Amino acid sequence: MAAAGASSAGKDGWSSKTAFVLAAIGSAVGLGNLVRFPAEAGSNGGGAFVLFYILCIVLIGLPILLAETLIGRHGQASAPQSYRKLAEQSGASKAWGGVAGLGVLSAFIVLSFYCVLGGWVLNYIWLFLSDLFTTGLSGGAFQGASFEEVEGLFPSMIGNGPLTVGMDFLFLGLTLLFVWRGVSGGIEVAATWLMPIFFVLLVAITIYGAFGGAFSQTVSYLFTFEPEKLTGPIMLAAVGQAFFSLSLGVAGMVTYGAYVGRDVNLAGTSVIIAGADTAVALIAGLCIFPIVFAAGLEPNGGLGLMFQTLPHAFQEMPVGSLIGLLFFIMVAFAALTSSIALMEVPTAWVKDKFGLSRHVSAILVTLGAAVLGALSALSTGSLADFHPLGFIPLFEGQGVLDTLDTLTSRVAMPITALLTAVFVGWIADKRLIDSENGLSGGLHVFWRFLVCWLCPIALFAILVAGIFPSIIG
Ligand code: PFF
């Protein structure tokens, strides 16, 4: 494999720069862009939230994205080993590998509950598929069903343990299928097929939805500037969302960076990845809300937007069964390319650490994620009253799924990102970093300033505010 993006000879790596960029975009674009961003942007201050989010992407996300990919490309190994190698060459403690170790653990945990949500999406594909067969193409979706019935599909699904666990396993199995086949033979194949189809579906559904007539209402909902809504907790949510959306703080971009050839300019690819991820988040808003408003519905926040409001809106839409089916297929594709990245991180680590084959490593990771995932899947049903860390205020009243989400997004991921910024900005040998980052002149100085100062300070604030939410009210 001699193409442009491939890593060192004999090792599995991306077959081209495009393959790397598509896979990294595939990792970044996921449920975060399609579910969380539109819901938060709409209800949290519209244009002010969007502007603040973009600032977070540019000033904090982008510099860390470059830092993570360059550590990986330099190390050409699993994330902890790449950190360790750079630390050793810089005369620093090998313990810096532990930072990536925490990232690997987070990736594993996020994988376990991300696949539960992926399973919910698969179930909705099934619902719309069966609806298409029964109602056909003549009108909206779920004909004859009342709003309450369609809305009720969601609680009855998440309360059904065998169904959520089964769908979780199915989604995990699909993820394994690609990780099993390796970087160029599996992960890259998923990215190069699924991501273009995803983009086409997103744009097509957005254009179709725009004909419903509620486009201007959407634009004012998403972009009206309401800075007074931009409170501390909401700003915190925006930064956290920017990080999650770019797949940072879980060693994901370090792992993907390890498969990149030396000829690739990482600064350039980081800008493309962050730009595409942000564009998809914005287009997702412009896709979802016209459908919701055209049906005369009020958008609700959180998961209800995707799993309750939208299915109801498809009821009112011409050929709603088909559009609903295509919509959830699109979401599944985005989620799958993200879960593949999440599985690759611990798989690469197990492979490196214990000298096992990719196949055995991927199976071990899958089995672990299945056990933890089953607990998350049941936490919206029979295990709803089990609050594993409920004695700690931050996790009070949270079931397994919410606990794992809080633990990773509020605690572990910001710690990993913060220490990564400190590592690249202050600890690692400057010459080594500069030989990898693809920057020069003023941009280089600016990036250094962001990594050395702004990112650590902002991330420290995020960490403290995330763990002690009462500080910011
Ligand atoms: N960026 C993904 C999303 O927005 O849904 C989530 C994610 C994927 C986080 C892969 C971390 C990761 F390594």
XYZ file of C-alpha atoms in Angstrom, residues 12-422:
411
model
C -2.032 -0.827 7.908
C -2.935 2.818 7.294
C -5.171 5.118 5.261
C -4.735 4.551 1.538
C -4.982 8.289 0.822
C -5.324 11.669 2.463
C -8.975 11.770 1.380
C -9.601 8.476 3.161
C -8.172 9.900 6.387
C -10.176 13.113 6.088
C -13.409 11.216 5.389
C -12.813 8.814 8.275
C -12.057 11.680 10.668
C -15.169 13.527 9.481
C -17.052 10.264 9.913
C -15.828 10.100 13.486
C -16.742 13.717 14.159
C -20.150 13.753 12.476
C -22.531 11.708 14.569
C -25.438 11.817 16.965
C -23.876 14.911 18.539
C -24.399 16.895 15.331
C -27.806 15.492 14.493
C -29.460 15.195 17.887
C -27.752 17.419 20.408
C -26.600 20.454 18.424
C -29.964 21.346 16.807
C -31.820 20.814 20.092
C -29.397 23.017 22.020
C -28.974 25.737 19.413
C -32.703 26.230 19.044
C -33.568 26.456 22.702
C -30.411 28.118 24.058
C -30.169 31.489 22.423
C -30.181 30.872 18.686
C -27.598 32.980 16.900
C -25.704 33.824 20.095
C -25.328 30.128 20.911
C -24.290 29.287 17.343
C -21.708 32.086 17.294
C -20.299 31.053 20.667
C -20.211 27.420 19.529
C -18.262 28.351 16.386
C -15.823 30.377 18.520
C -15.295 27.312 20.732
C -14.651 25.161 17.667
C -12.118 27.612 16.212
C -10.293 28.711 19.368
C -10.367 25.567 21.493
C -11.487 22.601 19.389
C -9.350 23.171 16.316
C -6.018 23.654 18.173
C -6.613 20.492 20.230
C -7.668 18.579 17.123
C -4.332 19.472 15.534
C -2.490 18.614 18.767
C -4.149 15.190 18.970
C -3.563 14.231 15.329
C 0.058 15.311 15.448
C 0.790 13.214 18.554
C -0.678 10.215 16.730
C 1.155 10.801 13.480
C 4.418 11.254 15.344
C 3.945 8.091 17.409
C 2.478 5.827 14.682
C 1.110 3.618 17.436
C -1.857 3.286 19.790
C -2.615 6.500 21.676
C -0.852 5.751 25.019
C 2.237 4.570 23.202
C 2.274 7.656 20.998
C 2.103 9.942 24.061
C 4.817 7.905 25.756
C 7.116 8.049 22.741
C 6.801 11.823 22.428
C 7.334 12.225 26.184
C 10.454 10.078 26.145
C 11.926 11.894 23.153
C 11.228 15.179 24.963
C 12.961 14.016 28.153
C 9.664 13.977 30.056
C 8.070 11.260 32.180
C 6.547 8.271 30.428
C 3.585 8.766 32.750
C 2.156 11.138 30.120
C 1.002 7.950 28.416
C -1.580 7.774 31.199
C -3.331 10.831 29.761
C -4.063 8.878 26.620
C -4.917 5.873 28.801
C -7.738 7.901 30.320
C -8.809 8.853 26.782
C -8.888 5.185 25.756
C -11.032 4.354 28.779
C -13.422 7.190 27.880
C -13.643 5.984 24.276
C -14.557 2.525 25.538
C -17.214 3.916 27.877
C -18.676 6.242 25.226
C -18.703 3.319 22.755
C -20.767 1.273 25.206
C -23.587 3.810 25.500
C -23.296 5.323 22.015
C -24.248 1.924 20.580
C -27.358 1.911 22.783
C -28.491 5.125 21.080
C -27.417 3.650 17.729
C -29.687 0.709 18.543
C -32.624 3.067 19.121
C -31.983 4.537 15.667
C -31.990 1.029 14.152
C -35.330 0.394 15.802
C -36.782 3.550 14.212
C -35.469 2.414 10.819
C -37.419 -0.776 11.372
C -40.547 1.153 12.444
C -40.482 3.363 9.344
C -39.664 0.430 7.079
C -42.654 -1.543 8.317
C -44.759 1.621 8.111
C -43.702 2.091 4.485
C -44.869 -1.423 3.697
C -48.222 -0.955 5.359
C -49.109 2.655 4.441
C -47.173 2.917 1.180
C -46.077 6.152 -0.444
C -49.439 7.872 -0.608
C -49.386 10.138 2.450
C -47.606 10.799 5.719
C -46.136 8.239 8.065
C -48.060 6.100 10.567
C -51.447 6.876 9.017
C -54.333 6.478 11.380
C -52.111 6.721 14.447
C -52.679 9.610 16.848
C -49.921 11.958 17.985
C -49.946 10.319 21.406
C -49.490 6.901 19.837
C -46.510 8.026 17.766
C -45.011 9.895 20.702
C -45.581 6.822 22.871
C -43.409 4.682 20.592
C -40.299 6.153 22.201
C -40.994 5.466 25.898
C -42.309 2.036 25.062
C -39.146 1.293 23.066
C -36.654 2.474 25.690
C -38.599 0.661 28.410
C -38.391 -2.633 26.511
C -35.198 -4.258 27.820
C -34.877 -7.191 25.388
C -35.434 -4.806 22.461
C -32.938 -2.125 23.549
C -30.302 -4.696 24.508
C -30.842 -6.614 21.258
C -30.599 -3.479 19.119
C -27.536 -2.338 21.092
C -25.834 -5.652 20.303
C -26.827 -5.374 16.662
C -25.301 -1.907 16.372
C -22.187 -3.041 18.219
C -21.945 -6.028 15.852
C -22.194 -3.750 12.808
C -19.405 -1.618 14.257
C -17.258 -4.689 14.855
C -17.737 -5.778 11.252
C -15.780 -2.758 10.023
C -13.158 -2.558 12.793
C -12.481 -6.281 12.309
C -11.417 -5.678 8.694
C -8.760 -3.128 9.650
C -7.977 0.464 8.785
C -7.772 0.411 4.997
C -9.959 -2.678 4.542
C -12.802 -1.769 6.903
C -12.809 1.629 8.639
C -11.875 3.432 5.460
C -14.430 1.497 3.408
C -17.172 2.548 5.831
C -16.089 6.183 5.669
C -15.721 6.374 1.902
C -19.127 4.787 1.270
C -21.262 5.884 4.180
C -20.129 9.507 4.501
C -20.879 10.547 0.888
C -24.281 8.804 1.076
C -24.876 10.579 4.384
C -24.130 13.999 2.829
C -26.400 13.353 -0.157
C -29.263 12.266 2.115
C -28.768 15.237 4.437
C -28.830 17.758 1.604
C -31.718 16.020 -0.200
C -33.923 15.861 2.920
C -33.042 19.476 3.764
C -34.092 20.655 0.308
C -37.269 18.553 0.397
C -38.107 19.849 3.880
C -37.517 23.447 2.785
C -40.391 23.120 0.297
C -42.710 22.622 3.260
C -42.587 26.406 3.675
C -41.180 26.781 7.190
C -37.644 27.655 6.204
C -37.723 31.297 7.267
C -39.286 30.349 10.615
C -36.372 27.933 11.064
C -33.784 30.555 10.235
C -35.238 32.933 12.794
C -35.494 30.133 15.393
C -31.890 29.050 14.883
C -30.197 32.362 14.253
C -32.091 35.137 16.082
C -29.490 36.713 18.320
C -30.483 36.375 21.997
C -27.280 36.921 23.997
C -29.197 37.111 27.287
C -29.928 33.361 26.959
C -26.194 32.639 26.861
C -25.769 31.889 30.560
C -22.839 30.095 32.230
C -24.358 26.594 32.053
C -25.317 27.110 28.423
C -21.830 28.300 27.500
C -20.482 25.242 29.266
C -22.851 23.079 27.251
C -21.602 24.749 24.050
C -17.925 24.052 24.781
C -18.685 20.489 25.835
C -20.708 20.003 22.677
C -17.875 21.425 20.522
C -15.480 18.924 22.064
C -17.771 15.943 21.800
C -18.626 16.882 18.244
C -14.968 16.974 17.177
C -14.376 13.623 18.953
C -11.741 15.170 21.227
C -10.581 14.049 24.666
C -10.986 10.333 23.936
C -7.747 9.777 22.028
C -9.818 9.178 18.896
C -8.028 11.664 16.709
C -4.673 10.475 18.111
C -5.544 6.946 17.024
C -6.672 8.009 13.529
C -3.639 10.324 13.268
C -1.350 7.326 13.755
C -2.454 5.915 10.413
C -1.611 9.114 8.482
C 1.436 9.397 6.228
C 4.104 12.050 6.724
C 3.185 13.866 3.531
C -0.168 15.050 4.894
C -0.429 18.612 6.217
C -2.237 18.121 9.517
C -3.145 21.788 9.971
C -4.947 21.729 6.620
C -6.789 18.497 7.321
C -7.801 19.721 10.807
C -9.462 22.781 9.285
C -11.348 20.627 6.768
C -12.502 18.196 9.487
C -13.670 20.928 11.885
C -15.299 22.886 9.027
C -17.219 19.858 7.756
C -18.340 18.900 11.254
C -19.651 22.395 11.968
C -21.326 22.657 8.572
C -23.148 19.370 9.171
C -24.334 20.539 12.598
C -25.763 23.724 11.059
C -27.335 21.930 8.091
C -28.845 19.390 10.512
C -30.690 22.289 12.163
C -31.849 23.551 8.779
C -32.975 20.012 7.931
C -34.913 19.170 11.085
C -36.765 22.351 12.052
C -38.552 23.091 8.745
C -40.086 19.612 8.974
C -41.131 20.229 12.580
C -42.512 23.743 11.978
C -44.300 22.783 8.756
C -46.234 20.221 10.807
C -47.236 23.020 13.195
C -45.264 21.506 16.069
C -43.239 23.089 18.831
C -39.719 21.696 18.889
C -38.938 19.997 22.173
C -35.394 19.640 23.422
C -33.180 16.632 24.020
C -33.829 13.224 22.584
C -37.540 13.946 22.202
C -36.792 16.143 19.197
C -35.495 13.238 17.147
C -37.483 10.355 18.526
C -40.881 11.967 19.167
C -41.364 15.334 17.480
C -39.807 14.367 14.143
C -41.670 11.061 13.737
C -44.873 12.973 14.389
C -43.854 15.649 11.868
C -43.277 12.904 9.273
C -46.948 12.004 9.766
C -47.885 15.383 8.293
C -45.362 15.283 5.471
C -46.069 14.050 1.947
C -44.380 10.638 1.483
C -43.533 10.855 5.176
C -42.853 7.130 5.612
C -40.128 7.206 2.990
C -38.608 10.482 4.225
C -38.673 9.182 7.809
C -36.980 5.970 6.724
C -34.279 7.836 4.782
C -33.794 10.245 7.680
C -33.128 7.491 10.209
C -30.880 5.605 7.754
C -28.883 8.820 7.427
C -28.614 9.123 11.222
C -27.532 5.482 11.489
C -24.752 5.995 8.952
C -23.419 9.005 10.858
C -23.608 7.133 14.167
C -21.892 4.062 12.720
C -18.839 5.931 11.424
C -18.538 7.477 14.917
C -18.893 4.203 16.797
C -16.267 2.676 14.493
C -13.818 5.386 15.634
C -14.804 4.781 19.255
C -14.154 1.047 18.912
C -10.860 1.517 17.079
C -9.325 3.464 19.997
C -9.440 0.665 22.621
C -8.898 -2.004 19.957
C -5.615 -0.398 18.853
C -4.582 -0.155 22.510
C -5.372 -3.802 23.365
C -3.549 -4.873 20.184
C -0.441 -2.852 21.068
C -0.424 -3.512 24.781
C -0.985 -7.261 24.798
C 0.444 -8.088 21.378
C -2.868 -9.628 20.287
C -4.252 -9.755 16.770
C -6.704 -7.106 15.596
C -9.471 -9.710 15.515
C -9.004 -10.881 19.091
C -8.568 -7.305 20.333
C -11.739 -6.110 18.609
C -13.727 -9.031 19.988
C -12.525 -8.391 23.538
C -13.494 -4.720 23.249
C -16.879 -5.672 21.796
C -17.595 -8.108 24.617
C -16.705 -5.521 27.252
C -18.811 -2.855 25.547
C -21.693 -5.330 25.282
C -21.725 -5.929 29.044
C -21.507 -2.253 29.947
C -23.874 -1.330 27.106
C -26.493 -3.809 28.308
C -26.527 -2.030 31.675
C -27.031 1.299 29.882
C -29.705 -0.184 27.646
C -31.605 -1.452 30.695
C -31.182 1.819 32.571
C -34.133 3.348 30.700
C -36.316 0.413 31.748
C -35.960 -2.226 34.442
C -32.793 -0.664 35.900
C -34.228 2.868 35.970
C -33.948 3.036 39.741
C -30.342 1.894 39.853
C -28.197 5.013 40.351
C -24.636 3.655 40.559
C -22.948 6.900 41.670
C -26.057 8.553 43.055
C -24.304 9.300 46.371
C -22.165 11.920 44.550
C -24.104 15.146 43.863
C -22.923 15.336 40.224
C -24.522 11.961 39.485
C -27.587 12.229 41.696
C -30.635 10.531 40.252
C -28.772 9.302 37.185
C -29.078 5.789 35.810
C -26.158 3.916 34.224
C -26.419 5.608 30.807
C -26.584 9.151 32.182
C -23.875 8.414 34.746
C -21.473 7.201 32.068
C -22.314 10.202 29.879
C -21.665 12.650 32.737
C -18.518 10.848 33.817
C -16.981 11.038 30.352
C -18.237 14.371 29.015
C -17.899 16.365 32.233
C -14.924 14.764 33.913
C -12.715 12.426 31.888
C -12.796 14.089 28.459
C -11.995 17.608 29.727
C -9.129 16.186 31.853
C -7.640 14.382 28.846
C -8.017 17.454 26.632
C -6.581 19.776 29.290
C -3.527 17.580 29.881
C -3.060 17.126 26.139
C -2.889 20.897 25.705
C -0.362 21.154 28.547
